[in-house]
mmCIF file of C-alpha atoms in Angstrom:
data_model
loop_
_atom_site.group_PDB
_atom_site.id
_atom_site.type_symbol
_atom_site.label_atom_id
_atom_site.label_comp_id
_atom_site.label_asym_id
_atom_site.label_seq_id
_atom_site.Cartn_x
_atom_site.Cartn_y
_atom_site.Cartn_z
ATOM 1 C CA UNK A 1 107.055 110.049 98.927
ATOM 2 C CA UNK A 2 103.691 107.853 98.771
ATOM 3 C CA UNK A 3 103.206 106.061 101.763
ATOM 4 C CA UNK A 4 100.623 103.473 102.528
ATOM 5 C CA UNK A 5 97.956 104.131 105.527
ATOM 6 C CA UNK A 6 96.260 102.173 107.918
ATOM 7 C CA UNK A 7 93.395 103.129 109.421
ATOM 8 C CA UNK A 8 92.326 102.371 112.621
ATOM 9 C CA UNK A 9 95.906 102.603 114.165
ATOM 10 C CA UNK A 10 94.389 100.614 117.674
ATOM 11 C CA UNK A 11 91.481 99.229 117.406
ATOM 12 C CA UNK A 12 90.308 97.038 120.697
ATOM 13 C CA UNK A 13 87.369 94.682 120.473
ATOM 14 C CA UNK A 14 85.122 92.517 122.614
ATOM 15 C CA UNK A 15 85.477 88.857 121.756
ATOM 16 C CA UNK A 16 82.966 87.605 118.591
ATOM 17 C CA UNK A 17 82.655 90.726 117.373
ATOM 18 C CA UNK A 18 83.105 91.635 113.756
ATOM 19 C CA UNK A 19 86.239 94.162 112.814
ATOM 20 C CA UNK A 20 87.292 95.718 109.715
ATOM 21 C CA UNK A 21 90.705 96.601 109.090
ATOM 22 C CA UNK A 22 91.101 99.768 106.371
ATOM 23 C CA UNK A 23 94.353 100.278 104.305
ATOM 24 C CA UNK A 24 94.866 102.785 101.500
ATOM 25 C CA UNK A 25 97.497 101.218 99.328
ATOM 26 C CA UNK A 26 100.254 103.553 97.197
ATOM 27 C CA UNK A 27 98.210 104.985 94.033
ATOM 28 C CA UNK A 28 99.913 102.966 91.292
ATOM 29 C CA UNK A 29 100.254 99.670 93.356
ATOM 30 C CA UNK A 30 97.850 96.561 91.880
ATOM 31 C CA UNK A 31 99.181 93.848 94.390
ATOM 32 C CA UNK A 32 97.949 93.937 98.027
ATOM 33 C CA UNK A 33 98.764 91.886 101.175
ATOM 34 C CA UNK A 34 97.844 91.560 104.456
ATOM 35 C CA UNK A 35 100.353 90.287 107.062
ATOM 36 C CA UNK A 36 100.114 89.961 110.907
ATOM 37 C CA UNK A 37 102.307 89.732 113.821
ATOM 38 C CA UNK A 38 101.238 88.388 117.346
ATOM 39 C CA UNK A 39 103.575 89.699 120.188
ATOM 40 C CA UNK A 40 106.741 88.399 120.051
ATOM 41 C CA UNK A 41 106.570 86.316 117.065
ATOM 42 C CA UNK A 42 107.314 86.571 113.386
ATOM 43 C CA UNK A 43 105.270 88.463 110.337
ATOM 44 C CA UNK A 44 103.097 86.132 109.457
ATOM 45 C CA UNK A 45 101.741 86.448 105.607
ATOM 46 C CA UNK A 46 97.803 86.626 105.688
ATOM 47 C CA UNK A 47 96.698 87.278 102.234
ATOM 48 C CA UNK A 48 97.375 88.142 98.941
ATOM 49 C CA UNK A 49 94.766 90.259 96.323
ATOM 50 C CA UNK A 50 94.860 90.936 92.649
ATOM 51 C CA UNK A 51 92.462 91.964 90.345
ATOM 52 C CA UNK A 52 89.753 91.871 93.069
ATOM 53 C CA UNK A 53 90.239 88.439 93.777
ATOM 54 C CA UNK A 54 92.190 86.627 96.706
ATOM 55 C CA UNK A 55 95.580 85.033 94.734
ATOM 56 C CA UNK A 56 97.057 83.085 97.932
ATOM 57 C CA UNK A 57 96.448 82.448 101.371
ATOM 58 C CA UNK A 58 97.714 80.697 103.991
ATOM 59 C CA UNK A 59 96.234 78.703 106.579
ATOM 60 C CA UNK A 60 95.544 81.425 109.352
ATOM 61 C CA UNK A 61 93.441 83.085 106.550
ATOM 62 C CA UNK A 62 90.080 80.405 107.344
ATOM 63 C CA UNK A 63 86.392 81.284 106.631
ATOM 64 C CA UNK A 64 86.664 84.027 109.500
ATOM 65 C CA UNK A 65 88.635 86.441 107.094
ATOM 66 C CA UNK A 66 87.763 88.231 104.172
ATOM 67 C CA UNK A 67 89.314 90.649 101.920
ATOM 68 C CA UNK A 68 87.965 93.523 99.318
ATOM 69 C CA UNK A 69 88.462 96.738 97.707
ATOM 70 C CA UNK A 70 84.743 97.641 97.471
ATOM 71 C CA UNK A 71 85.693 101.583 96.331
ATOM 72 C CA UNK A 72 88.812 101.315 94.523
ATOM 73 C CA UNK A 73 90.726 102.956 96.630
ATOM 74 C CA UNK A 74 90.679 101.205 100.499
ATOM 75 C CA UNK A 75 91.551 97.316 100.818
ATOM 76 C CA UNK A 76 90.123 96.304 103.655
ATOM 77 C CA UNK A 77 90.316 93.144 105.938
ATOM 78 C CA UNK A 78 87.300 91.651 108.102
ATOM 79 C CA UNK A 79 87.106 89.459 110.887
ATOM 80 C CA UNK A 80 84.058 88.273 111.555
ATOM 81 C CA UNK A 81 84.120 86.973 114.949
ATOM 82 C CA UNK A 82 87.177 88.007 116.742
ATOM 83 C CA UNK A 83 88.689 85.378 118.900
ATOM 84 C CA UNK A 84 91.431 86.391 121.514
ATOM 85 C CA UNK A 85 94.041 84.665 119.539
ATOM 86 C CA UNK A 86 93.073 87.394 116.737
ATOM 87 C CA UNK A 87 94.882 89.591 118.938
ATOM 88 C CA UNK A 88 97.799 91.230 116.973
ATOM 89 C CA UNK A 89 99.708 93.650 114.981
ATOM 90 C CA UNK A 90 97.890 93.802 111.333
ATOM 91 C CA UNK A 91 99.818 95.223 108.659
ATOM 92 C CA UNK A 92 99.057 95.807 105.016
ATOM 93 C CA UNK A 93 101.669 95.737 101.960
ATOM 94 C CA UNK A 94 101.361 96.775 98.497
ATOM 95 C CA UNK A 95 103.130 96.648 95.249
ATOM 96 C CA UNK A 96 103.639 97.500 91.774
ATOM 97 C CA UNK A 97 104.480 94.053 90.447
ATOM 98 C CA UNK A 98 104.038 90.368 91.523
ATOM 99 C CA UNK A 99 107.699 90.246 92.373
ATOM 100 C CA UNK A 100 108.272 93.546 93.411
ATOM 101 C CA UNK A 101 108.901 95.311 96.587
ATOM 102 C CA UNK A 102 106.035 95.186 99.035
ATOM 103 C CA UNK A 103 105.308 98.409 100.996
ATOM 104 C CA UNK A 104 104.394 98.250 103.898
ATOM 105 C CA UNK A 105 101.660 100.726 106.315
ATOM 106 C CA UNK A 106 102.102 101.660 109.753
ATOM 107 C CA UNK A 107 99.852 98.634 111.471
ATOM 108 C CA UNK A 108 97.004 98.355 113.244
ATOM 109 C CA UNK A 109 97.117 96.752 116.512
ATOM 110 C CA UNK A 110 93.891 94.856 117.308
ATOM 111 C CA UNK A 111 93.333 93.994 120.899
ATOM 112 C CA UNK A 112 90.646 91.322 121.352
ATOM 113 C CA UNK A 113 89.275 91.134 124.592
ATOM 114 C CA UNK B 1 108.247 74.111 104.068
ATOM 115 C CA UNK B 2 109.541 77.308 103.560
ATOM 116 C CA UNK B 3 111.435 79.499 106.008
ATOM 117 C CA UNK B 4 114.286 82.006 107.304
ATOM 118 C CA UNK B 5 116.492 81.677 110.300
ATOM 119 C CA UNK B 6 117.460 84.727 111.869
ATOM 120 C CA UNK B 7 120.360 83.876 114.122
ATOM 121 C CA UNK B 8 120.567 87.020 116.703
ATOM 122 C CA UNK B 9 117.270 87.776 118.263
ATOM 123 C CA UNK B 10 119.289 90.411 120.493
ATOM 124 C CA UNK B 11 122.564 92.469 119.674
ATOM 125 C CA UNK B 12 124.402 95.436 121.559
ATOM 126 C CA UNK B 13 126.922 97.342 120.209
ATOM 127 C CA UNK B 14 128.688 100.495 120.787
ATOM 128 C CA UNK B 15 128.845 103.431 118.552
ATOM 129 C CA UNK B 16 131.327 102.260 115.449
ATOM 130 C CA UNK B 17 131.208 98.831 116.093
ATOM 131 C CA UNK B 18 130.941 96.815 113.144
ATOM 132 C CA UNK B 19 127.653 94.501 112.479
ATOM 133 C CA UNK B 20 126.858 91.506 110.618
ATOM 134 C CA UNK B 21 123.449 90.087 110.930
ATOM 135 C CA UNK B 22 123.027 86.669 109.689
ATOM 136 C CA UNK B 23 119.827 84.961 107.640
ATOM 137 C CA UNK B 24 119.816 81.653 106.353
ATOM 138 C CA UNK B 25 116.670 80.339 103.937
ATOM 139 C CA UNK B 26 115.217 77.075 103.086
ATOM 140 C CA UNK B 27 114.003 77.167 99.865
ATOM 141 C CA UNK B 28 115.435 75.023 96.566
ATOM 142 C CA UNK B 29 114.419 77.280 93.855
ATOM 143 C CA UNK B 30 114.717 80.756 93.325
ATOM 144 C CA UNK B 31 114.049 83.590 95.212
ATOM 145 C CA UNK B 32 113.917 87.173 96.115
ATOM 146 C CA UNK B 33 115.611 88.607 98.952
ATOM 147 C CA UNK B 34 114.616 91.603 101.316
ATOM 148 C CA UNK B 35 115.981 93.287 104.427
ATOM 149 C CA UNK B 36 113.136 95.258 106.442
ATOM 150 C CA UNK B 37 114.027 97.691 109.010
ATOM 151 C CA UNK B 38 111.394 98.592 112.035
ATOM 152 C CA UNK B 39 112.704 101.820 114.107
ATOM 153 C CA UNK B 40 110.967 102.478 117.035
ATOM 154 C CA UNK B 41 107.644 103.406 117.160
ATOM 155 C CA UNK B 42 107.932 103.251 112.694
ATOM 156 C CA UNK B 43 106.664 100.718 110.342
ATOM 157 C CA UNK B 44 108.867 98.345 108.015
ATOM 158 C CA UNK B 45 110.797 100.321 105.439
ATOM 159 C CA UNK B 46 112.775 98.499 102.864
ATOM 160 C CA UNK B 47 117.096 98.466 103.710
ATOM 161 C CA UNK B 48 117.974 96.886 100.586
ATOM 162 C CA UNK B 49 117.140 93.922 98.328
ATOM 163 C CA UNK B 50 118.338 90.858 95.990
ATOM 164 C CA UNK B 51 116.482 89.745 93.146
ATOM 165 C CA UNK B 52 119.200 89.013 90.520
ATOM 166 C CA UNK B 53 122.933 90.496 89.287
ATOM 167 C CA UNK B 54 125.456 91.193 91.664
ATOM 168 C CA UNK B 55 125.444 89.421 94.837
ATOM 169 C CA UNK B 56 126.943 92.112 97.164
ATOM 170 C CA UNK B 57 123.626 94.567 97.219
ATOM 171 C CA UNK B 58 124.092 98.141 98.500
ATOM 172 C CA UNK B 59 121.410 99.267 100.575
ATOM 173 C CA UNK B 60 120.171 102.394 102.704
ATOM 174 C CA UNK B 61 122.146 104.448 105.322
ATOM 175 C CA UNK B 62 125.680 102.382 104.609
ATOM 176 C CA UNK B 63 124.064 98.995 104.514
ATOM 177 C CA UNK B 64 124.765 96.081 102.696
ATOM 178 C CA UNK B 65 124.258 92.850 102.142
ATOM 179 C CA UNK B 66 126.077 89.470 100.389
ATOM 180 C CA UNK B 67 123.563 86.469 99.102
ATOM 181 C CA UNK B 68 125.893 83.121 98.963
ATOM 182 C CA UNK B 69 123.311 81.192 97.111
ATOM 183 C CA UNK B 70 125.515 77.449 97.776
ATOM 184 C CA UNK B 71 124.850 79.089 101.932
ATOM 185 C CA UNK B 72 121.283 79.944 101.295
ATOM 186 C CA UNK B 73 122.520 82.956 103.229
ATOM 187 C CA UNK B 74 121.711 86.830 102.996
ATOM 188 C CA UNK B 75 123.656 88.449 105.926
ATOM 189 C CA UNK B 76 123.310 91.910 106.179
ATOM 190 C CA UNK B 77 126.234 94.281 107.398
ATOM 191 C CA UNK B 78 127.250 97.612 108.048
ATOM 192 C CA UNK B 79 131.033 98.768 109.201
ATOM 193 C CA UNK B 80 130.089 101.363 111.735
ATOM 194 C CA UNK B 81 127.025 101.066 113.750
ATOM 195 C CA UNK B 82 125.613 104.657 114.721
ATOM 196 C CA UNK B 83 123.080 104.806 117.754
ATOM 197 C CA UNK B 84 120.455 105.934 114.947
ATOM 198 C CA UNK B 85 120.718 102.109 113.814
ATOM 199 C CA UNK B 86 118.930 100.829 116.630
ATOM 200 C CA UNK B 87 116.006 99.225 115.441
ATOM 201 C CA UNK B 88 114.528 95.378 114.950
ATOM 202 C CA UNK B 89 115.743 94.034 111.451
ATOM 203 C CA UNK B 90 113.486 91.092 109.474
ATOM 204 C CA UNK B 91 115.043 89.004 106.705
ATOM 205 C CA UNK B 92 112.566 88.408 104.110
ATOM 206 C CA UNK B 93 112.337 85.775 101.102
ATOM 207 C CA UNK B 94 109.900 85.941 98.498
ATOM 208 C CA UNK B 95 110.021 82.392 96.690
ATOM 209 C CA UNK B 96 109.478 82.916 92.813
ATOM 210 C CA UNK B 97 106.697 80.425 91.765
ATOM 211 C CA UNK B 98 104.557 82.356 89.114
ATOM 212 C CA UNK B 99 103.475 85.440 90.737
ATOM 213 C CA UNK B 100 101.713 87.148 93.570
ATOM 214 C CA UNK B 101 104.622 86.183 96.039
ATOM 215 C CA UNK B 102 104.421 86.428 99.663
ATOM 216 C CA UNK B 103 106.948 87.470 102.195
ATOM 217 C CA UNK B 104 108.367 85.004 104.327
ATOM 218 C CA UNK B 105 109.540 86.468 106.854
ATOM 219 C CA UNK B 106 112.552 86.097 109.883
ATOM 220 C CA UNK B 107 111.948 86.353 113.548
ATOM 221 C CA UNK B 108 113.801 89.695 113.422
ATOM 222 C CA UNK B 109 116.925 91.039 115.562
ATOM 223 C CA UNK B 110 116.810 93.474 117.747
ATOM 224 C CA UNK B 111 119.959 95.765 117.860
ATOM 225 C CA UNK B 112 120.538 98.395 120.464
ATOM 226 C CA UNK B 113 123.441 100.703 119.423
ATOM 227 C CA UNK B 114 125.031 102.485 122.410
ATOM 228 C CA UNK B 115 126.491 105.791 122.145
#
């Protein structure tokens, strides 16, 4: 069964650095979504990407984040300078429709030190 | 704004023990429902979901799951609990409003089934 990957699965980083997050989505999937989860608190949803462009996002999502598929294939996610409260479980989601089932990758958990 | 309640951060049971997780929503129109499981050490599969049709929804691995839509509530359940079922659980709503719908999602409840 297709499964969405995340790539790195750990990733740690020194504070104001730049990271980029790298998710291949399920081949026949359009709709793509980033979510997070900080330690002991809920999935939080980050972003959502159609058509190459950025549909919704909510207010975590500020000028440090951006989103692309520059190959087609990966959808990745970039923080530009990391701050500690960056620190967190990142996972992507994808689906077929606009309403359908979102599925979701393993995580990557970025440590910002 | 829009949320879920997940009532049980932390359950125990023993091996054929019944379970009923509760959700509650806050959100006037309609909406999509989800159930996400997280074993250990896994990422969030799908358990089951509501998105129209019959409100009792039949899920994965014996669960299930009743949306009362005058409740705003999608508790999930399962008759007999096996240790396999320990895992955290996240109650999801998507809110329909025109496409490219988010998850909103529950704190999630942990259950530990003991053998």
């Amino acid at each position: 069964e297709p499964e969405v990957t995340q790539t790195p699965s750990h990733q740690v980083t020194q504070m104001g650095q730049e990271v980029i997050l790298r998710c291949v989505p399920i081949s026949n999937h359009l709709y793509f979504y980033w979510y997070r989860q900080i330690l002991g608190q809920k999935v939080e949803f980050l972003v959502s990407f159609y058509n190459n462009e950025i549909s919704e996002k909510s207010e975590i999502f500020d000028d440090q984040f951006s989103v692309e598929r520059p190959d087609g294939s990966n959808f990745t996610l970039k923080i530009r300078s990391t701050k500690l409260e960056d620190s967190a479980m990142y996972f992507c989601a994808t689906g077929r429709g606009d309403t359908d089932t979102q599925y979701f990758g393993p995580g990557t958990r970025l440590t910002v030190l | 704004a829009q949320s879920v309640s997940q009532h049980n951060h932390h359950v125990i049971l023993s091996e054929a023990a019944s379970l009923e997780l509760g959700c509650n929503y806050s959100y006037g129109g309609t909406v999509n429902l989800f159930w996400y499981v997280q074993y250990p050490g896994q990422h969030l599969q799908l358990l089951l979901k509501y998105f129209s049709g019959d409100p009792l929804v039949k899920g994965i691995k014996g669960f299930e799951a009743e949306f009362i839509k005058s409740k705003f509530s999608f508790n999930l359940r399962k008759p007999s609990v096996q240790w396999s079922d320990t895992a955290e659980y996240f109650c999801a709503v998507t809110p329909i409003s025109g496409g490219y719908n988010k998850l909103i999602f529950g704190a999630g409840t942990r259950l530990a089934v003991h053998p």
